[in-house]
PDB file of C-alpha atoms in Angstrom:
ATOM      1  CA  UNK P  23      98.163  83.045 109.660  1.00  0.00           C
ATOM      2  CA  UNK P  24      95.784  84.045 106.889  1.00  0.00           C
ATOM      3  CA  UNK P  25      93.730  87.184 106.658  1.00  0.00           C
ATOM      4  CA  UNK P  26      90.329  85.660 107.439  1.00  0.00           C
ATOM      5  CA  UNK P  27      88.933  86.515 110.874  1.00  0.00           C
ATOM      6  CA  UNK P  28      91.578  89.071 111.812  1.00  0.00           C
ATOM      7  CA  UNK P  29      90.368  91.797 114.120  1.00  0.00           C
ATOM      8  CA  UNK P  30      91.365  95.309 115.074  1.00  0.00           C
ATOM      9  CA  UNK P  31      93.790  94.136 117.749  1.00  0.00           C
ATOM     10  CA  UNK P  32      95.967  92.471 115.124  1.00  0.00           C
ATOM     11  CA  UNK P  33      96.532  95.789 113.335  1.00  0.00           C
ATOM     12  CA  UNK P  34      96.884  97.944 116.455  1.00  0.00           C
ATOM     13  CA  UNK P  35     100.174  99.821 116.631  1.00  0.00           C
ATOM     14  CA  UNK P  36     101.071  99.587 112.946  1.00  0.00           C
ATOM     15  CA  UNK P  37     102.190 102.953 111.583  1.00  0.00           C
ATOM     16  CA  UNK P  38     104.208 102.067 108.503  1.00  0.00           C
ATOM     17  CA  UNK P  39     104.464  99.554 105.672  1.00  0.00           C
ATOM     18  CA  UNK P  40     107.721  98.668 103.931  1.00  0.00           C
ATOM     19  CA  UNK P  41     107.401  96.890 100.584  1.00  0.00           C
ATOM     20  CA  UNK P  42     109.851  94.822  98.606  1.00  0.00           C
ATOM     21  CA  UNK P  43     109.623  95.563  94.881  1.00  0.00           C
ATOM     22  CA  UNK P  44     109.989  92.505  92.658  1.00  0.00           C
ATOM     23  CA  UNK P  45     107.154  90.061  93.196  1.00  0.00           C
ATOM     24  CA  UNK P  46     105.458  92.455  95.632  1.00  0.00           C
ATOM     25  CA  UNK P  47     104.902  95.774  93.860  1.00  0.00           C
ATOM     26  CA  UNK P  48     105.380  94.357  90.382  1.00  0.00           C
ATOM     27  CA  UNK P  49     105.425  90.976  88.714  1.00  0.00           C
ATOM     28  CA  UNK P  50     108.917  91.229  87.258  1.00  0.00           C
ATOM     29  CA  UNK P  51     109.933  87.631  86.691  1.00  0.00           C
ATOM     30  CA  UNK P  52     109.655  87.899  82.908  1.00  0.00           C
ATOM     31  CA  UNK P  53     111.457  91.261  82.902  1.00  0.00           C
ATOM     32  CA  UNK P  54     114.309  89.947  85.048  1.00  0.00           C
ATOM     33  CA  UNK P  55     114.687  86.899  82.839  1.00  0.00           C
ATOM     34  CA  UNK P  56     114.829  89.079  79.729  1.00  0.00           C
ATOM     35  CA  UNK P  57     117.301  91.527  81.292  1.00  0.00           C
ATOM     36  CA  UNK P  58     119.802  89.019  82.627  1.00  0.00           C
ATOM     37  CA  UNK P  59     119.581  86.760  79.607  1.00  0.00           C
ATOM     38  CA  UNK P  60     120.814  89.748  77.572  1.00  0.00           C
ATOM     39  CA  UNK P  61     124.075  89.406  79.489  1.00  0.00           C
ATOM     40  CA  UNK P  62     124.167  85.668  78.959  1.00  0.00           C
ATOM     41  CA  UNK P  63     123.608  86.085  75.230  1.00  0.00           C
ATOM     42  CA  UNK P  64     126.211  88.858  74.988  1.00  0.00           C
ATOM     43  CA  UNK P  65     128.880  86.514  76.353  1.00  0.00           C
ATOM     44  CA  UNK P  66     127.795  83.545  74.247  1.00  0.00           C
ATOM     45  CA  UNK P  67     126.139  81.683  77.111  1.00  0.00           C
ATOM     46  CA  UNK P  68     122.809  79.812  77.067  1.00  0.00           C
ATOM     47  CA  UNK P  69     119.764  81.249  78.875  1.00  0.00           C
ATOM     48  CA  UNK P  70     119.714  81.076  82.659  1.00  0.00           C
ATOM     49  CA  UNK P  71     118.704  77.905  84.427  1.00  0.00           C
ATOM     50  CA  UNK P  72     115.543  77.892  86.537  1.00  0.00           C
ATOM     51  CA  UNK P  73     117.688  78.073  89.669  1.00  0.00           C
ATOM     52  CA  UNK P  74     119.451  81.162  88.331  1.00  0.00           C
ATOM     53  CA  UNK P  75     116.134  82.771  87.377  1.00  0.00           C
ATOM     54  CA  UNK P  76     114.877  82.405  90.929  1.00  0.00           C
ATOM     55  CA  UNK P  77     118.131  83.747  92.357  1.00  0.00           C
ATOM     56  CA  UNK P  78     118.226  86.969  90.303  1.00  0.00           C
ATOM     57  CA  UNK P  79     114.595  87.630  91.206  1.00  0.00           C
ATOM     58  CA  UNK P  80     115.587  88.618  94.764  1.00  0.00           C
ATOM     59  CA  UNK P  81     119.329  89.363  94.563  1.00  0.00           C
ATOM     60  CA  UNK P  82     121.055  92.665  93.847  1.00  0.00           C
ATOM     61  CA  UNK P  83     122.323  93.454  90.366  1.00  0.00           C
ATOM     62  CA  UNK P  84     125.949  92.789  91.290  1.00  0.00           C
ATOM     63  CA  UNK P  85     125.102  89.564  93.110  1.00  0.00           C
ATOM     64  CA  UNK P  86     123.072  88.414  90.108  1.00  0.00           C
ATOM     65  CA  UNK P  87     125.827  89.104  87.598  1.00  0.00           C
ATOM     66  CA  UNK P  88     128.339  87.360  89.845  1.00  0.00           C
ATOM     67  CA  UNK P  89     126.037  84.332  89.923  1.00  0.00           C
ATOM     68  CA  UNK P  90     125.185  84.010  86.237  1.00  0.00           C
ATOM     69  CA  UNK P  91     128.511  84.969  84.636  1.00  0.00           C
ATOM     70  CA  UNK P  92     131.954  83.341  84.899  1.00  0.00           C
ATOM     71  CA  UNK P  93     134.502  85.436  86.778  1.00  0.00           C
ATOM     72  CA  UNK P  94     136.471  86.303  83.631  1.00  0.00           C
ATOM     73  CA  UNK P  95     133.468  88.205  82.198  1.00  0.00           C
ATOM     74  CA  UNK P  96     132.587  90.339  85.219  1.00  0.00           C
ATOM     75  CA  UNK P  97     134.703  93.401  84.461  1.00  0.00           C
ATOM     76  CA  UNK P  98     133.425  93.545  80.899  1.00  0.00           C
ATOM     77  CA  UNK P  99     129.884  92.907  82.160  1.00  0.00           C
ATOM     78  CA  UNK P 100     130.035  96.081  84.254  1.00  0.00           C
ATOM     79  CA  UNK P 101     130.927  98.124  81.175  1.00  0.00           C
ATOM     80  CA  UNK P 102     128.232  96.374  79.142  1.00  0.00           C
ATOM     81  CA  UNK P 103     125.660  97.109  81.864  1.00  0.00           C
ATOM     82  CA  UNK P 104     126.301 100.845  81.456  1.00  0.00           C
ATOM     83  CA  UNK P 105     125.235 100.631  77.807  1.00  0.00           C
ATOM     84  CA  UNK P 106     121.851  99.050  78.569  1.00  0.00           C
ATOM     85  CA  UNK P 107     118.666 101.066  78.938  1.00  0.00           C
ATOM     86  CA  UNK P 108     116.377  99.388  81.474  1.00  0.00           C
ATOM     87  CA  UNK P 109     113.375 100.947  79.773  1.00  0.00           C
ATOM     88  CA  UNK P 110     113.600  98.213  77.155  1.00  0.00           C
ATOM     89  CA  UNK P 111     112.255  95.675  79.666  1.00  0.00           C
ATOM     90  CA  UNK P 112     109.576  97.892  81.239  1.00  0.00           C
ATOM     91  CA  UNK P 113     106.885  96.415  78.944  1.00  0.00           C
ATOM     92  CA  UNK P 114     107.551  93.039  80.620  1.00  0.00           C
ATOM     93  CA  UNK P 115     106.603  94.414  84.045  1.00  0.00           C
ATOM     94  CA  UNK P 116     103.081  94.176  85.460  1.00  0.00           C
ATOM     95  CA  UNK P 117     101.785  96.042  88.498  1.00  0.00           C
ATOM     96  CA  UNK P 118     100.385  93.692  91.128  1.00  0.00           C
ATOM     97  CA  UNK P 119      96.586  93.606  91.021  1.00  0.00           C
ATOM     98  CA  UNK P 120      94.890  95.707  93.695  1.00  0.00           C
ATOM     99  CA  UNK P 121      98.098  97.450  94.763  1.00  0.00           C
ATOM    100  CA  UNK P 122      97.125 100.977  93.678  1.00  0.00           C
ATOM    101  CA  UNK P 123      93.862 100.837  95.582  1.00  0.00           C
ATOM    102  CA  UNK P 124      95.605  99.591  98.731  1.00  0.00           C
ATOM    103  CA  UNK P 125      98.294 102.270  98.580  1.00  0.00           C
ATOM    104  CA  UNK P 126      95.722 105.000  98.030  1.00  0.00           C
ATOM    105  CA  UNK P 127      93.765 103.881 101.086  1.00  0.00           C
ATOM    106  CA  UNK P 128      96.851 103.545 103.292  1.00  0.00           C
ATOM    107  CA  UNK P 129      98.100 107.006 102.346  1.00  0.00           C
ATOM    108  CA  UNK P 130      94.683 108.465 103.000  1.00  0.00           C
ATOM    109  CA  UNK P 131      94.774 107.031 106.500  1.00  0.00           C
ATOM    110  CA  UNK P 132      98.193 108.517 107.199  1.00  0.00           C
ATOM    111  CA  UNK P 133     100.337 105.376 107.121  1.00  0.00           C
ATOM    112  CA  UNK P 134     104.003 105.727 106.181  1.00  0.00           C
ATOM    113  CA  UNK P 135     104.951 103.841 103.007  1.00  0.00           C
ATOM    114  CA  UNK P 136     108.474 102.852 102.009  1.00  0.00           C
ATOM    115  CA  UNK P 137     110.385 100.464  99.759  1.00  0.00           C
ATOM    116  CA  UNK P 138     113.416  98.325 100.545  1.00  0.00           C
ATOM    117  CA  UNK P 139     114.643  96.530  97.441  1.00  0.00           C
ATOM    118  CA  UNK P 140     117.803  94.944  96.119  1.00  0.00           C
ATOM    119  CA  UNK P 141     117.350  96.768  92.829  1.00  0.00           C
ATOM    120  CA  UNK P 142     120.331  99.018  92.209  1.00  0.00           C
ATOM    121  CA  UNK P 143     119.175 102.106  90.315  1.00  0.00           C
ATOM    122  CA  UNK P 144     115.937 101.445  88.431  1.00  0.00           C
ATOM    123  CA  UNK P 145     113.261 102.283  91.008  1.00  0.00           C
ATOM    124  CA  UNK P 146     112.642 105.879  89.930  1.00  0.00           C
ATOM    125  CA  UNK P 147     112.088 104.707  86.375  1.00  0.00           C
ATOM    126  CA  UNK P 148     109.824 101.856  87.478  1.00  0.00           C
ATOM    127  CA  UNK P 149     107.695 103.978  89.811  1.00  0.00           C
ATOM    128  CA  UNK P 150     107.308 106.691  87.185  1.00  0.00           C
ATOM    129  CA  UNK P 151     106.287 104.086  84.607  1.00  0.00           C
ATOM    130  CA  UNK P 152     103.410 102.950  86.834  1.00  0.00           C
ATOM    131  CA  UNK P 153     102.400 106.388  88.094  1.00  0.00           C
ATOM    132  CA  UNK P 154     103.654 105.701  91.614  1.00  0.00           C
ATOM    133  CA  UNK P 155     106.244 108.475  91.908  1.00  0.00           C
ATOM    134  CA  UNK P 156     106.027 110.187  95.300  1.00  0.00           C
ATOM    135  CA  UNK P 157     103.984 107.415  96.904  1.00  0.00           C
ATOM    136  CA  UNK P 158     106.888 105.875  98.825  1.00  0.00           C
ATOM    137  CA  UNK P 159     109.285 107.760 101.063  1.00  0.00           C
ATOM    138  CA  UNK P 160     111.981 106.647 101.336  1.00  0.00           C
ATOM    139  CA  UNK P 161     112.859 104.235  98.557  1.00  0.00           C
ATOM    140  CA  UNK P 162     115.938 102.282  99.613  1.00  0.00           C
ATOM    141  CA  UNK P 163     117.843 100.495  96.846  1.00  0.00           C
ATOM    142  CA  UNK P 164     120.975  98.387  97.136  1.00  0.00           C
ATOM    143  CA  UNK P 165     122.991 101.412  96.008  1.00  0.00           C
ATOM    144  CA  UNK P 166     121.721 103.419  98.998  1.00  0.00           C
ATOM    145  CA  UNK P 167     123.260 101.176 101.664  1.00  0.00           C
ATOM    146  CA  UNK P 168     126.580  99.505 102.357  1.00  0.00           C
ATOM    147  CA  UNK P 169     124.949  96.069 102.591  1.00  0.00           C
ATOM    148  CA  UNK P 170     121.830  95.020 100.635  1.00  0.00           C
ATOM    149  CA  UNK P 171     119.166  92.670 101.939  1.00  0.00           C
ATOM    150  CA  UNK P 172     119.144  90.385 103.883  1.00  0.00           C
ATOM    151  CA  UNK P 173     121.070  92.953 105.914  1.00  0.00           C
ATOM    152  CA  UNK P 174     118.597  94.990 108.006  1.00  0.00           C
ATOM    153  CA  UNK P 175     120.442  98.206 107.145  1.00  0.00           C
ATOM    154  CA  UNK P 176     117.830  99.396 104.651  1.00  0.00           C
ATOM    155  CA  UNK P 177     114.969  98.821 107.080  1.00  0.00           C
ATOM    156  CA  UNK P 178     116.873 100.650 109.804  1.00  0.00           C
ATOM    157  CA  UNK P 179     117.369 103.630 107.485  1.00  0.00           C
ATOM    158  CA  UNK P 180     113.633 103.715 106.822  1.00  0.00           C
ATOM    159  CA  UNK P 181     112.668 103.410 110.487  1.00  0.00           C
ATOM    160  CA  UNK P 182     115.115 106.118 111.507  1.00  0.00           C
ATOM    161  CA  UNK P 183     113.672 108.435 108.879  1.00  0.00           C
ATOM    162  CA  UNK P 184     110.172 107.720 110.098  1.00  0.00           C
ATOM    163  CA  UNK P 185     111.226 107.967 113.753  1.00  0.00           C
ATOM    164  CA  UNK P 186     109.466 104.671 114.278  1.00  0.00           C
ATOM    165  CA  UNK P 187     110.063 101.615 116.437  1.00  0.00           C
ATOM    166  CA  UNK P 188     110.546  98.258 114.658  1.00  0.00           C
ATOM    167  CA  UNK P 189     107.338  96.841 116.117  1.00  0.00           C
ATOM    168  CA  UNK P 190     105.373  99.679 114.516  1.00  0.00           C
ATOM    169  CA  UNK P 191     106.318  98.633 110.975  1.00  0.00           C
ATOM    170  CA  UNK P 192     105.403  95.769 108.666  1.00  0.00           C
ATOM    171  CA  UNK P 193     107.654  94.419 105.928  1.00  0.00           C
ATOM    172  CA  UNK P 194     105.754  92.883 103.005  1.00  0.00           C
ATOM    173  CA  UNK P 195     107.915  90.541 100.925  1.00  0.00           C
ATOM    174  CA  UNK P 196     107.830  87.403  98.838  1.00  0.00           C
ATOM    175  CA  UNK P 197     111.216  85.739  99.341  1.00  0.00           C
ATOM    176  CA  UNK P 198     113.431  84.159 101.972  1.00  0.00           C
ATOM    177  CA  UNK P 199     115.683  87.216 101.613  1.00  0.00           C
ATOM    178  CA  UNK P 200     112.774  89.424 102.681  1.00  0.00           C
ATOM    179  CA  UNK P 201     111.901  87.101 105.543  1.00  0.00           C
ATOM    180  CA  UNK P 202     115.486  87.180 106.807  1.00  0.00           C
ATOM    181  CA  UNK P 203     115.628  90.961 106.454  1.00  0.00           C
ATOM    182  CA  UNK P 204     112.483  91.502 108.490  1.00  0.00           C
ATOM    183  CA  UNK P 205     113.639  89.106 111.185  1.00  0.00           C
ATOM    184  CA  UNK P 206     117.048  90.789 111.434  1.00  0.00           C
ATOM    185  CA  UNK P 207     115.422  94.230 111.652  1.00  0.00           C
ATOM    186  CA  UNK P 208     112.844  93.174 114.237  1.00  0.00           C
ATOM    187  CA  UNK P 209     109.834  94.237 112.167  1.00  0.00           C
ATOM    188  CA  UNK P 210     106.675  92.262 111.512  1.00  0.00           C
ATOM    189  CA  UNK P 211     106.788  90.198 108.318  1.00  0.00           C
ATOM    190  CA  UNK P 212     103.864  89.550 105.997  1.00  0.00           C
ATOM    191  CA  UNK P 213     104.439  87.171 103.093  1.00  0.00           C
ATOM    192  CA  UNK P 214     102.936  87.970  99.714  1.00  0.00           C
ATOM    193  CA  UNK P 215     101.928  84.967  97.620  1.00  0.00           C
ATOM    194  CA  UNK P 216     104.536  82.619  99.044  1.00  0.00           C
ATOM    195  CA  UNK P 217     103.234  79.972 101.421  1.00  0.00           C
ATOM    196  CA  UNK P 218     106.743  78.578 101.953  1.00  0.00           C
ATOM    197  CA  UNK P 219     107.783  81.549 104.060  1.00  0.00           C
ATOM    198  CA  UNK P 220     107.479  81.850 107.820  1.00  0.00           C
ATOM    199  CA  UNK P 221     105.328  84.937 108.317  1.00  0.00           C
ATOM    200  CA  UNK P 222     102.928  86.543 110.743  1.00  0.00           C
ATOM    201  CA  UNK P 223     100.428  86.878 107.912  1.00  0.00           C
ATOM    202  CA  UNK P 224     100.112  85.343 104.457  1.00  0.00           C
ATOM    203  CA  UNK P 225      98.551  87.488 101.724  1.00  0.00           C
ATOM    204  CA  UNK P 226      97.262  86.021  98.486  1.00  0.00           C
ATOM    205  CA  UNK P 227      95.815  89.251  97.062  1.00  0.00           C
ATOM    206  CA  UNK P 228      95.918  92.933  97.929  1.00  0.00           C
ATOM    207  CA  UNK P 229      92.161  93.197  97.503  1.00  0.00           C
ATOM    208  CA  UNK P 230      91.757  90.919 100.533  1.00  0.00           C
ATOM    209  CA  UNK P 231      93.986  93.134 102.655  1.00  0.00           C
ATOM    210  CA  UNK P 232      92.194  96.293 101.508  1.00  0.00           C
ATOM    211  CA  UNK P 233      88.808  94.817 102.339  1.00  0.00           C
ATOM    212  CA  UNK P 234      89.986  93.660 105.754  1.00  0.00           C
ATOM    213  CA  UNK P 235      91.552  96.994 106.660  1.00  0.00           C
ATOM    214  CA  UNK P 236      88.442  98.888 105.588  1.00  0.00           C
ATOM    215  CA  UNK P 237      86.181  96.636 107.652  1.00  0.00           C
ATOM    216  CA  UNK P 238      88.410  96.974 110.706  1.00  0.00           C
ATOM    217  CA  UNK P 239      88.526 100.748 110.234  1.00  0.00           C
ATOM    218  CA  UNK P 240      84.749 100.818 110.077  1.00  0.00           C
ATOM    219  CA  UNK P 241      84.513  98.840 113.296  1.00  0.00           C
ATOM    220  CA  UNK P 242      83.442  95.578 111.680  1.00  0.00           C
ATOM    221  CA  UNK P 243      84.971  92.348 112.943  1.00  0.00           C
ATOM    222  CA  UNK P 244      86.032  89.740 112.185  1.00  0.00           C
ATOM    223  CA  UNK P 245      87.546  90.388 108.722  1.00  0.00           C
ATOM    224  CA  UNK P 246      86.308  88.290 105.891  1.00  0.00           C
ATOM    225  CA  UNK P 247      88.039  88.111 102.493  1.00  0.00           C
TER     226      UNK P 247
END
């Protein structure tokens, strides 16, 4: 389903929004490629293949290193990772267009906002870089749970903290990992800029969602992009 012609009934009962990070909050494809190719170069390997680039875009740090490096390099890779400063790739990141305006409106209306990402330990740095510190609570990274996505554990942690039923929350993601996570957790899934996913709603731009929500809130229906 696309956002055109949605009405108030579609949004009834939603109390919280859970966002993935990469590809949803930020366009990080170039940053991820730069970061993981540093490892490849360090061990004398060629740049990642396109398949590997797509994999690391949604996988956890450990899963990504396991995928792109031969087994004999993994122990050394962990030590090398500790020497890297993620801030060197922050200039490659771009905040998704229209996101700040949407988040500001949602917070103003009292919606809960959270993040469930397979990033390991870089979210505080990323959110601070874009002036988004304090917007999301909680922020669940792979290091916060025993099993990263597509396990529903992170979503369950968020819902428990919010004291919210699964049907009251929406997960916004851009990958099959996100789709599987939402399904396993029993929350509604909205796909961001990925028509290949099975989702209740497909979003192509945050400005469309903001406009629709504002019209519904004002009593106007149906929504028009």
